[in-house]
XYZ file of C-alpha atoms in Angstrom:
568
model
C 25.820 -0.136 32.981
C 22.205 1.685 32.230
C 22.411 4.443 29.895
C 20.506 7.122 30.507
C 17.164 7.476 28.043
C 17.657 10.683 25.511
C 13.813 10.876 25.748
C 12.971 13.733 28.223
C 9.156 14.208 28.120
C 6.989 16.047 30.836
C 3.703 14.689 31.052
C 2.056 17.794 29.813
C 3.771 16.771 26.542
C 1.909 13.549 26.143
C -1.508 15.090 25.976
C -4.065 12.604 24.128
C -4.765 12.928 20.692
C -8.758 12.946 20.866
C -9.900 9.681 19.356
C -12.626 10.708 17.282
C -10.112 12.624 15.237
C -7.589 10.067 14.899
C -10.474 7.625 13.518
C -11.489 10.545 11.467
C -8.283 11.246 10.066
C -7.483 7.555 9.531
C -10.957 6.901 7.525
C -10.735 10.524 5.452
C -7.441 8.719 4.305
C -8.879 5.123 3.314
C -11.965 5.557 1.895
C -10.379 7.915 -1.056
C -8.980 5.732 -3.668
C -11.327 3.127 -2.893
C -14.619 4.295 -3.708
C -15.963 6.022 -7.054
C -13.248 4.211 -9.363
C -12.853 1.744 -11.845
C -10.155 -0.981 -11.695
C -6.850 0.741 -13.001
C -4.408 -0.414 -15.097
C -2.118 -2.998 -14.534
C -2.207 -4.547 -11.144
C -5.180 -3.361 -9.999
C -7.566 -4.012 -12.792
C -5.090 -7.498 -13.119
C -5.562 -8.656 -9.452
C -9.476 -7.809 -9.872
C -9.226 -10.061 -12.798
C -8.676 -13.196 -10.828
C -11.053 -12.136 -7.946
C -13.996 -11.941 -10.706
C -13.539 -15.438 -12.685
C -12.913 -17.359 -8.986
C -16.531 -15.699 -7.898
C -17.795 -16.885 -11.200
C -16.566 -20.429 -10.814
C -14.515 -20.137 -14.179
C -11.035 -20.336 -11.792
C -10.274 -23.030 -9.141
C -9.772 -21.357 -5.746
C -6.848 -22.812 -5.221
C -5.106 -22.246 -8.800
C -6.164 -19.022 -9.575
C -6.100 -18.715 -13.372
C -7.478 -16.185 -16.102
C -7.742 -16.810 -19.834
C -4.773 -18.981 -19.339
C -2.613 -16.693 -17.112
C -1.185 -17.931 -14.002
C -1.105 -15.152 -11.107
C 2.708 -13.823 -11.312
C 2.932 -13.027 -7.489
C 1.445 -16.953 -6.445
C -0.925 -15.513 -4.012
C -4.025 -17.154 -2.438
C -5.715 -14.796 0.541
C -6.306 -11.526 -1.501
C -8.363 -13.411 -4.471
C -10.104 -15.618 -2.014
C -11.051 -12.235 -0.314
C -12.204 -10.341 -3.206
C -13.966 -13.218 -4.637
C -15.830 -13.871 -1.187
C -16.568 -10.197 -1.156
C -17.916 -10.322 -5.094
C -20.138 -13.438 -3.931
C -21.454 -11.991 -0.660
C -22.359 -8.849 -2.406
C -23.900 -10.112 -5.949
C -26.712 -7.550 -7.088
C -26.164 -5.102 -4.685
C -23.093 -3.214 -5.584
C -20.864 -3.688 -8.314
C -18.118 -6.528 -8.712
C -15.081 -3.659 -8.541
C -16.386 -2.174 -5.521
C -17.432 -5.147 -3.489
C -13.600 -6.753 -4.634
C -12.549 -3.673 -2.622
C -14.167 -3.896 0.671
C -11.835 -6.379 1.752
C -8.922 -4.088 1.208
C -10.770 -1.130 2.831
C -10.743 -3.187 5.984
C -7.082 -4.421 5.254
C -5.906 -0.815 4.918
C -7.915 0.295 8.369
C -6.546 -2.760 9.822
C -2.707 -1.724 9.077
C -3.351 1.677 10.911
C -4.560 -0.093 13.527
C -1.891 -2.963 14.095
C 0.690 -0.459 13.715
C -0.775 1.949 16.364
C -0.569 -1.161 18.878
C 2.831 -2.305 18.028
C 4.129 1.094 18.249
C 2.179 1.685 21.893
C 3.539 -1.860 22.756
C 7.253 -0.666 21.939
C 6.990 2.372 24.259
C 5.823 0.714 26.704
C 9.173 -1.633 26.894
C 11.507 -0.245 29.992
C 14.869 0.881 27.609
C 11.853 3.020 25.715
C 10.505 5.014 28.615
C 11.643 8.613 28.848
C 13.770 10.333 32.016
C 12.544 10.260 35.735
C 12.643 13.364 37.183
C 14.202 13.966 40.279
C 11.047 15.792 41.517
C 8.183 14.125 39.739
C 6.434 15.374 36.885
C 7.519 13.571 34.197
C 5.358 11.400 31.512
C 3.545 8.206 32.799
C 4.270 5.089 30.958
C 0.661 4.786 29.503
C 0.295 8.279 29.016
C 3.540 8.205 27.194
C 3.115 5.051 24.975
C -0.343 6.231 23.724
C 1.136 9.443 22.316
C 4.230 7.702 20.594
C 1.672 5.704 19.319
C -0.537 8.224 18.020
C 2.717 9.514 15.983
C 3.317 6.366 14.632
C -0.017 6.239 12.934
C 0.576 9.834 11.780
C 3.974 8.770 10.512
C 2.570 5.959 8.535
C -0.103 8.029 6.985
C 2.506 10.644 6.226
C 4.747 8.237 4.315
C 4.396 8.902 0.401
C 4.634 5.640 -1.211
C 1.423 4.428 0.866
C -0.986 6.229 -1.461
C -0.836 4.306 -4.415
C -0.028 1.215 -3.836
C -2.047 1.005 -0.468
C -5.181 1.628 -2.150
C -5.063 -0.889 -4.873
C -6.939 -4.600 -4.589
C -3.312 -6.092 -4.545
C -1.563 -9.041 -2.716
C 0.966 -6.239 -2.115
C -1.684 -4.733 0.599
C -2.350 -8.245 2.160
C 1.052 -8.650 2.412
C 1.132 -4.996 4.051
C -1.533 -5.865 6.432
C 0.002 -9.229 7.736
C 3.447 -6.908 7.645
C 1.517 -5.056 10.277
C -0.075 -8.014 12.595
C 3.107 -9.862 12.688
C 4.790 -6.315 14.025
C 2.454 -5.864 16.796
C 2.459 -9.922 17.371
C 6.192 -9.454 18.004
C 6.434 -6.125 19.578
C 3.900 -7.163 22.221
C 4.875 -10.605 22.840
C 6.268 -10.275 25.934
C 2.835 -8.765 27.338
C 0.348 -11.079 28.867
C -2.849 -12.106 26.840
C -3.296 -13.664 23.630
C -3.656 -11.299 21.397
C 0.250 -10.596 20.467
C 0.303 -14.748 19.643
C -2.980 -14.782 17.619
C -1.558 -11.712 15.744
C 1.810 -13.674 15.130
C -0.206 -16.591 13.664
C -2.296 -14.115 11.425
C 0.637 -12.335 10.107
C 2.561 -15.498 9.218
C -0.420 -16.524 7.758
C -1.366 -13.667 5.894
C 2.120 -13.437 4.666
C 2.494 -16.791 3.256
C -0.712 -16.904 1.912
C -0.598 -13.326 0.091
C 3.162 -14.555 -1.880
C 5.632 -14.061 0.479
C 6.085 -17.274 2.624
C 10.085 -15.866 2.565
C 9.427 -12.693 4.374
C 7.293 -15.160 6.930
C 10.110 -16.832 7.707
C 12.673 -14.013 7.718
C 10.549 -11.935 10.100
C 9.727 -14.508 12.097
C 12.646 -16.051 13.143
C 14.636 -12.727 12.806
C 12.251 -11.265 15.525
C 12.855 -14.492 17.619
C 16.456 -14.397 17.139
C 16.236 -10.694 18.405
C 14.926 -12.030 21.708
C 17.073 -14.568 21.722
C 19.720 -12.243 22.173
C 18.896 -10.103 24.919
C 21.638 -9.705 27.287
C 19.213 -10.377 29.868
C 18.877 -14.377 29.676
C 15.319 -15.630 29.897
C 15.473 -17.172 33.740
C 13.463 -20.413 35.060
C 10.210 -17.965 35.766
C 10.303 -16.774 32.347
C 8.752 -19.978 30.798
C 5.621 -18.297 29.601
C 8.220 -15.721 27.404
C 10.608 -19.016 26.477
C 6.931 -20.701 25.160
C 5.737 -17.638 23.325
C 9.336 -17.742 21.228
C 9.357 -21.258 20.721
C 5.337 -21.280 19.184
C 6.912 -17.902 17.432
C 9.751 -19.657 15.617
C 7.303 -23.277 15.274
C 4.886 -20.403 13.620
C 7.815 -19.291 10.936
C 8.371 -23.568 10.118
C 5.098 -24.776 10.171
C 4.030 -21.522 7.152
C 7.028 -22.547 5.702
C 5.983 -26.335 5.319
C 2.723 -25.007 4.512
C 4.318 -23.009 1.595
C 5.861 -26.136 0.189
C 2.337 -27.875 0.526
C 0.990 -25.553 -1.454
C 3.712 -24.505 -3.870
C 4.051 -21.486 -3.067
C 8.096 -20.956 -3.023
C 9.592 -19.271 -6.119
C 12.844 -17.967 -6.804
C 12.339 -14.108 -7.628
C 15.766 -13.065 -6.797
C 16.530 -10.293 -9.092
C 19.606 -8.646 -8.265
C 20.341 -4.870 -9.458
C 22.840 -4.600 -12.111
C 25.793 -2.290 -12.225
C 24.685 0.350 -13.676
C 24.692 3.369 -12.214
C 20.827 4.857 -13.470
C 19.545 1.260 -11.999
C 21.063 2.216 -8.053
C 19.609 6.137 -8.599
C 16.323 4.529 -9.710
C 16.595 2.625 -6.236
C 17.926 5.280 -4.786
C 15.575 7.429 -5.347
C 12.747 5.330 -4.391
C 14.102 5.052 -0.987
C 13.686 9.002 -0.782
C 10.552 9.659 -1.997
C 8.688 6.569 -0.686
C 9.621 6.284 2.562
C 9.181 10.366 3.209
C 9.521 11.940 5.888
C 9.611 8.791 8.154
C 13.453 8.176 7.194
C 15.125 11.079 8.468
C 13.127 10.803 11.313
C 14.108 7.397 11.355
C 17.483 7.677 10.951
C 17.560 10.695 13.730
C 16.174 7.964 16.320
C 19.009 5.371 15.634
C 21.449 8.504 16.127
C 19.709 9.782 19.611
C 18.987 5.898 21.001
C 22.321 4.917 19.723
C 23.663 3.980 23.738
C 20.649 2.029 23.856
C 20.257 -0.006 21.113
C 24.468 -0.446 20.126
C 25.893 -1.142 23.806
C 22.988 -3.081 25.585
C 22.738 -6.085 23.200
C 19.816 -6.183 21.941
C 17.528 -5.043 24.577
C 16.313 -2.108 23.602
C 13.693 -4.238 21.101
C 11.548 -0.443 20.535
C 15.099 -0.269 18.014
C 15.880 -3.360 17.111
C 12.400 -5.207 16.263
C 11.595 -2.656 13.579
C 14.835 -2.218 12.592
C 14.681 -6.055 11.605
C 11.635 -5.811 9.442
C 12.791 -2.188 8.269
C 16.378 -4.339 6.768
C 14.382 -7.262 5.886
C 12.103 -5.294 3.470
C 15.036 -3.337 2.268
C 17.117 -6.313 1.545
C 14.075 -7.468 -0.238
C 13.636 -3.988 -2.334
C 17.097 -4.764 -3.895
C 16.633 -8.178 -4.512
C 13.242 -8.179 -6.349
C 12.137 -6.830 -9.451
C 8.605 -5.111 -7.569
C 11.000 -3.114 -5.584
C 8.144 -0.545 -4.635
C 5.989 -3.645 -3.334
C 8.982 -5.012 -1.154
C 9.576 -1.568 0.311
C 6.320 -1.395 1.350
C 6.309 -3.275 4.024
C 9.091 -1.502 5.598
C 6.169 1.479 6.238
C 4.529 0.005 9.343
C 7.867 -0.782 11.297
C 9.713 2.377 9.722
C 6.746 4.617 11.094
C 7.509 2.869 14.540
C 11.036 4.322 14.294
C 10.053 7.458 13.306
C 7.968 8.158 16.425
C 10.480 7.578 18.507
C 12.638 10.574 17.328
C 9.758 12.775 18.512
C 10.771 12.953 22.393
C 14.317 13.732 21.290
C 13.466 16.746 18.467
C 14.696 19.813 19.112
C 12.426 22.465 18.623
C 14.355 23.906 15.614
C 14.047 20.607 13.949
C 10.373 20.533 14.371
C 10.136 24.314 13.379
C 11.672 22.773 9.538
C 9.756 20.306 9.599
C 6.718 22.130 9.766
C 7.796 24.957 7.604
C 8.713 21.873 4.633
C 5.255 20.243 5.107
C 3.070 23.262 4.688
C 4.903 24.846 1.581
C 5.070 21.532 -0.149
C 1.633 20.378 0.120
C -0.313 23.853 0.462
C 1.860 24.027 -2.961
C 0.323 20.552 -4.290
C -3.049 21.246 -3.043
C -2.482 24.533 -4.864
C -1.669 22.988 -8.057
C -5.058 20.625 -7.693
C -7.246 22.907 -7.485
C -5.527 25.629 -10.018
C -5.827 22.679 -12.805
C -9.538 21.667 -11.818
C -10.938 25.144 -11.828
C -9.345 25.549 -15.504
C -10.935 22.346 -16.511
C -13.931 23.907 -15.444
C -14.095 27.526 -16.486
C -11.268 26.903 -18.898
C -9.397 29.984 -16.714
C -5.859 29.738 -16.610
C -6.457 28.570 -19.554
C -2.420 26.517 -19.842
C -3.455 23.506 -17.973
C -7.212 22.581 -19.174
C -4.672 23.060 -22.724
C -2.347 20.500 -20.764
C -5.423 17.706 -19.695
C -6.769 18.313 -23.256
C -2.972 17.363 -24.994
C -2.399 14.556 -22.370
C -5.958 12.660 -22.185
C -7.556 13.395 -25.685
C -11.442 12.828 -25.663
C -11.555 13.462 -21.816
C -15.086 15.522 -20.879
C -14.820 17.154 -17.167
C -18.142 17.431 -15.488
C -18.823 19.107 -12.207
C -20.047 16.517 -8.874
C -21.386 18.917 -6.287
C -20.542 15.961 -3.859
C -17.015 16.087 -4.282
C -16.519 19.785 -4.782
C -17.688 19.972 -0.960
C -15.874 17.495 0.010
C -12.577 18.773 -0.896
C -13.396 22.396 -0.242
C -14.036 20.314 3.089
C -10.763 18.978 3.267
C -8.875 22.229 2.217
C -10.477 23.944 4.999
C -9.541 21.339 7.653
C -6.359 21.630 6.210
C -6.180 25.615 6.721
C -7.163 24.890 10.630
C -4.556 22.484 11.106
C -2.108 25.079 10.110
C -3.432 27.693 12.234
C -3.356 25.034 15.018
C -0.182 24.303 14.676
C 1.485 28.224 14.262
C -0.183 28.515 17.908
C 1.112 28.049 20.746
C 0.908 24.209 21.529
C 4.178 23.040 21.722
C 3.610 20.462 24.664
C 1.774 17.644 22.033
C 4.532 15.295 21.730
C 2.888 14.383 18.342
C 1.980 17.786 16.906
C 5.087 17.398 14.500
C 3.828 14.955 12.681
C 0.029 16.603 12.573
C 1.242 18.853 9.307
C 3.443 15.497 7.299
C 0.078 13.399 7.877
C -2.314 16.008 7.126
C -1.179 17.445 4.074
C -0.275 13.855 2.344
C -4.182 12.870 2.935
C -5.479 16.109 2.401
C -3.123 16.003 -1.438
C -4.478 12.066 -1.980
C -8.471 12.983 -0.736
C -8.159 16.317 -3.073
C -6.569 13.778 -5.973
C -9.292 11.107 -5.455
C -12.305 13.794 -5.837
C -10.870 16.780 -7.888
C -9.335 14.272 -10.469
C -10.606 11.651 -10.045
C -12.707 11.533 -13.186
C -9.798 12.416 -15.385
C -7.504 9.762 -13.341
C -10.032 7.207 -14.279
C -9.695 8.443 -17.970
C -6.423 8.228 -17.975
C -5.885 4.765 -15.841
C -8.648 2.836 -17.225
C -8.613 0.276 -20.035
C -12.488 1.269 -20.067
C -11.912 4.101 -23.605
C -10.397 0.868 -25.549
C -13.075 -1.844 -24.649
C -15.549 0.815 -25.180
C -13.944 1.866 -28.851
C -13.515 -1.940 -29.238
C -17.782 -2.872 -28.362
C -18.908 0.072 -31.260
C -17.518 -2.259 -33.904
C -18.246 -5.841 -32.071
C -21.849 -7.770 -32.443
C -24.397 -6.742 -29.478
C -24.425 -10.477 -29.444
C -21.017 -12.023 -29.893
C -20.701 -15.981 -29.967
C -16.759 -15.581 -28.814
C -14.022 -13.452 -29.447
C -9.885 -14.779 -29.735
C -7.217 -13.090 -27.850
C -3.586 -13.205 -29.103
C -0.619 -11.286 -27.436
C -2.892 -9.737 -24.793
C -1.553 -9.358 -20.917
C -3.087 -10.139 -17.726
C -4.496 -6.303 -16.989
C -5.738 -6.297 -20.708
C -7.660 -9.511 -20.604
C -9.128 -8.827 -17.486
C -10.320 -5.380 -18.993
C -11.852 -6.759 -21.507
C -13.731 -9.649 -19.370
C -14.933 -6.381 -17.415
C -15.458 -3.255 -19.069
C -16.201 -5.404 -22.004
C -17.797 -8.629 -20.821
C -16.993 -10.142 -23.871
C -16.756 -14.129 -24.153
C -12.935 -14.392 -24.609
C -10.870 -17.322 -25.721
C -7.180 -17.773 -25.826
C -6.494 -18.220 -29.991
C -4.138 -21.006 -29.027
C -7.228 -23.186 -27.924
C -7.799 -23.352 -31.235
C -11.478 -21.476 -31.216
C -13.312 -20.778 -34.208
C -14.394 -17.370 -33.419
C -15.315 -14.848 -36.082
C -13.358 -12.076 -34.054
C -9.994 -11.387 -32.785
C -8.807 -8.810 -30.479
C -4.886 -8.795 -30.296
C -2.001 -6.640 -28.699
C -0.676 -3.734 -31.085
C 2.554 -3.014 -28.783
C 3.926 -6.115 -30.113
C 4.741 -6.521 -33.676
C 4.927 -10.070 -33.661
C 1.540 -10.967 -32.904
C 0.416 -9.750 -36.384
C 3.266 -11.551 -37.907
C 0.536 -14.261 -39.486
C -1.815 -11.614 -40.130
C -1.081 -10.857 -44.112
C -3.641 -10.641 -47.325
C -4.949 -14.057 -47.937
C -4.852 -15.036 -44.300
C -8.874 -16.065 -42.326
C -8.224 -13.074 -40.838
C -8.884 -9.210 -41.829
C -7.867 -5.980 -39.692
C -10.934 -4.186 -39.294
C -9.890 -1.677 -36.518
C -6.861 -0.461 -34.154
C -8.175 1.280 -30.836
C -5.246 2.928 -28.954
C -5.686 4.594 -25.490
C -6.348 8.345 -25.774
C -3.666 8.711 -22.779
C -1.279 6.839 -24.216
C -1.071 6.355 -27.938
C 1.560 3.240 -27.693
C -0.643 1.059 -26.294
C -3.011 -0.232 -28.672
C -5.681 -3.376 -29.567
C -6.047 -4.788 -33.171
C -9.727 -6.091 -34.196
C -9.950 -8.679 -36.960
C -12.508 -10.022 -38.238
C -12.272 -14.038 -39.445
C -13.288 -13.742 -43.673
C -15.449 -15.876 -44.508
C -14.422 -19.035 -46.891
């Protein structure tokens, strides 16, 4: 038996969201983060590590390696794409922002993939809203293009995008091919071949960016979803049977290609059973995944007759609710639990638009009352610290930046002061477009949630970014640490350093680094202060005498120890 659709949308409520602002929205969210930066501490400035020595020809492409270190997430495609970037671009910008470009594109690329899945979900027949009896009610293209502009606004909306998304990670690649593998899947049964290229991609991607296991869960958990439609595939539905069976051969062949390249690895990490470990988790569900999972949730409640009683044929449910439990399973399991969960964003956001058509006005009235409070109040709080760092009025938090990030001078950029009073402004006629009367946009809920988490990260990535780069930067220790070095430095030994502080030092630094367990005679060694044992050898009497310790002015634990070889 059909059950009727809970979706009852007039076409005056799918009204087009102008595409010049949806580009401009999507690109006033991306570019922030990415330009005008430094690499940051750990991943970032770790991940840029690798990119740099593979464009120098000091790594082998395919064993990425860096003063000894082995990549810990055994990723290929997000080095290779840095490094080709640092190449392509060599004496025309510098190696940090040409290792980004790649990632700018990646990022853009997500919003778009997920825009298309979602528009290829609503266009499925269990997705479509009502008929009414008398006509009137929202066409299917109409209709999918608006449930697809909320998915993009849902995805931009979602917190835990900000950071991570903007960092020259595998964890983005990973998010991109996330993203092409959910619109590969969610338009497969469409003609053209598009949805199968963007299978292949996304299988691809995945594999190739660490996670050949999510490859092969998504892909044949998204066939198995077809699979079991109640609706059997019939003897005319051979091009749909051959699109599954290259989906699933997709999934096998990435996995064999995996094992080819040794690429498998056994991170299961299982939480323990403590209680602060499940509220850390916990917690991280919330506040990542916000807002889109109560909106979420609210669509599996309103589609429930849909997606419980017709087996598996309402796939605008079920397909993102398989990658949505796929990355989730994966949060729990793995120790970069904020890395897993991110892939859950694109298909989560997917979910979330499809509670739109079924809010009730109420609902959308606390929604937008919650969004502008909370961010006006963040926004608030940006600007409130920034004008004390300037004019030293309040005078409580320029006290505050002083305590936190000793040494830090503020200087004034008339570029980015009118950019963000730019942004607040946009931000002020957003509100006052949505407290008037335009309740028909079926996406206008969603307008505030998106807005006010880019307007908080573009006021974050101009306001502070100067003191964020302070604070996030390895750049104050190498800088300490060159004062006291030779201009002209034959090599310097490393001892107890990590992967983000090596590569630091190879940057900021450029400094001719050796590993001391190669055995170099160098007359200077740089080691790690958090660790007592690496100056365990270090007594009077020993080739070695501590000239130095440089700690970060943000953070006081971490530290680097200069010696200086004595002479015999």
């Amino acid at each position: 038996m059909s059950q009727p659709s809970p979706a009852i949308v007039p076409q005056s409520a799918v009204r087009r969201l102008p595409r010049w602002a949806l580009w401009a929205f999507c690109l006033a969210y991306v570019l922030p983060g990415f330009v005008g930066r430094g690499p940051w501490k750990r991943e970032d400035v770790t991940a840029f590590g690798y990119m740099a020595e593979m464009a120098r020809g000091t790594s082998p492409w395919w064993q990425p390696g860096m003063g000894g270190f082995q990549p810990e997430f055994d990723a290929l495609l997000p080095y290779w794409l840095g490094a080709w970037s640092i190449r392509l671009t060599e004496g025309v910008i510098s190696p940090d922002l040409a290792a980004r470009l790649p990632f700018i594109i990646l990022l853009l690329l997500t919003l778009v993939a997920t825009w298309y899945a979602t528009y290829s979900l609503a266009r499925s027949p269990l997705a479509q809203p009502v008929n009414f009896a008398f006509g009137g009610e929202a066409q299917p293209t109409d209709y999918a293009r608006a449930i697809a502009d909320a998915g993009v606004l849902a995805l931009i909306a979602c917190l835990g995008l900000a950071q991570i998304g903007h960092e020259t990670t595998p964890a983005l690649a990973q998010l991109c091919s996330t993203a092409l593998l959910f619109y590969g899947v969610a338009a497969l049964p469409r003609a053209g071949v598009m949805p199968t290229l963007a299978c292949a991609l996304g299988l691809t991607g995945l594999t190739l960016s660490g996670a050949p296991s999510m490859a092969l869960a998504l892909g044949t958990g998204s066939a198995t979803i077809y699979l079991l439609q109640k609706r059997s595939l019939a003897a005319d539905d051979s091009a749909s049977l051959l699109k599954l069976s290259w989906l699933i051969s997709l999934a096998l062949l990435n996995a064999v290609l995996a094992s080819q390249l040794d690429l498998w690895r056994w991170r299961i990490d299982l939480p323990l059973a403590q209680t602060s470990e499940w509220q850390s988790l916990g917690q991280l569900f919330l506040w990542f995944t916000w807002p889109a999972w109560p909106l979420a949730l609210w669509t599996l409640w309103r589609w429930r007759h849909q997606w419980l009683r017709l087996h598996f044929a309402a796939r605008h449910v079920w397909l993102p609710l398989c990658f949505v439990l796929v990355a989730s399973i994966a949060t729990l399991t793995t120790h970069a639990a904020d890395r897993s969960l991110l892939l859950a964003l694109p298909a989560l956001a997917a979910l979330a638009a499809f509670a739109l058509p079924t809010l009730k006005r109420s609902v959308s009235a606390l929604i937008d009352w919650f969004t502008l409070i909370f961010f006006s109040g963040c926004a608030l709080v940006i600007w409130v610290v920034w004008i004390s760092m300037q004019t030293g009025i309040p005078a409580q938090p320029a006290q505050n930046v002083a305590r936190l990030a000793p040494g830090f001078v503020h200087s004034f950029s008339v570029t980015t002061f009118i950019i963000a009073v730019c942004a607040t402004l946009t931000w002020a006629w957003l509100v006052k477009w949505r407290a008037g009367r335009h309740r028909a946009a079926l996406w206008k809920s969603l307008v505030l949630p998106a807005g006010g988490a880019a307007l908080c990260w573009l006021l974050l990535m101009t306001l502070w970014l100067p003191l964020l780069d302070y604070a996030r930067s390895y750049a104050p220790m190498v800088r300490q640490a060159k004062t006291l070095l030779p201009t002209q430095v034959s090599c310097v030994s490393t001892l107890g350093l990590n992967r983000a502080q090596w590569a630091a030092l190879r940057f900021f630094g450029d400094l001719p680094l050796k590993s001391a367990a190669s055995g170099a005679n160098c007359p200077w060694l740089i080691a790690d202060g958090d660790n007592p044992s690496t100056t365990a050898g270090f007594r009077p009497g020993q080739p070695w005498q501590l000239t130095a310790v440089f700690r970060h002015p943000a953070n006081l634990q971490e530290k680097f120890l200069l010696f200086e070889r004595l002479e015999k």
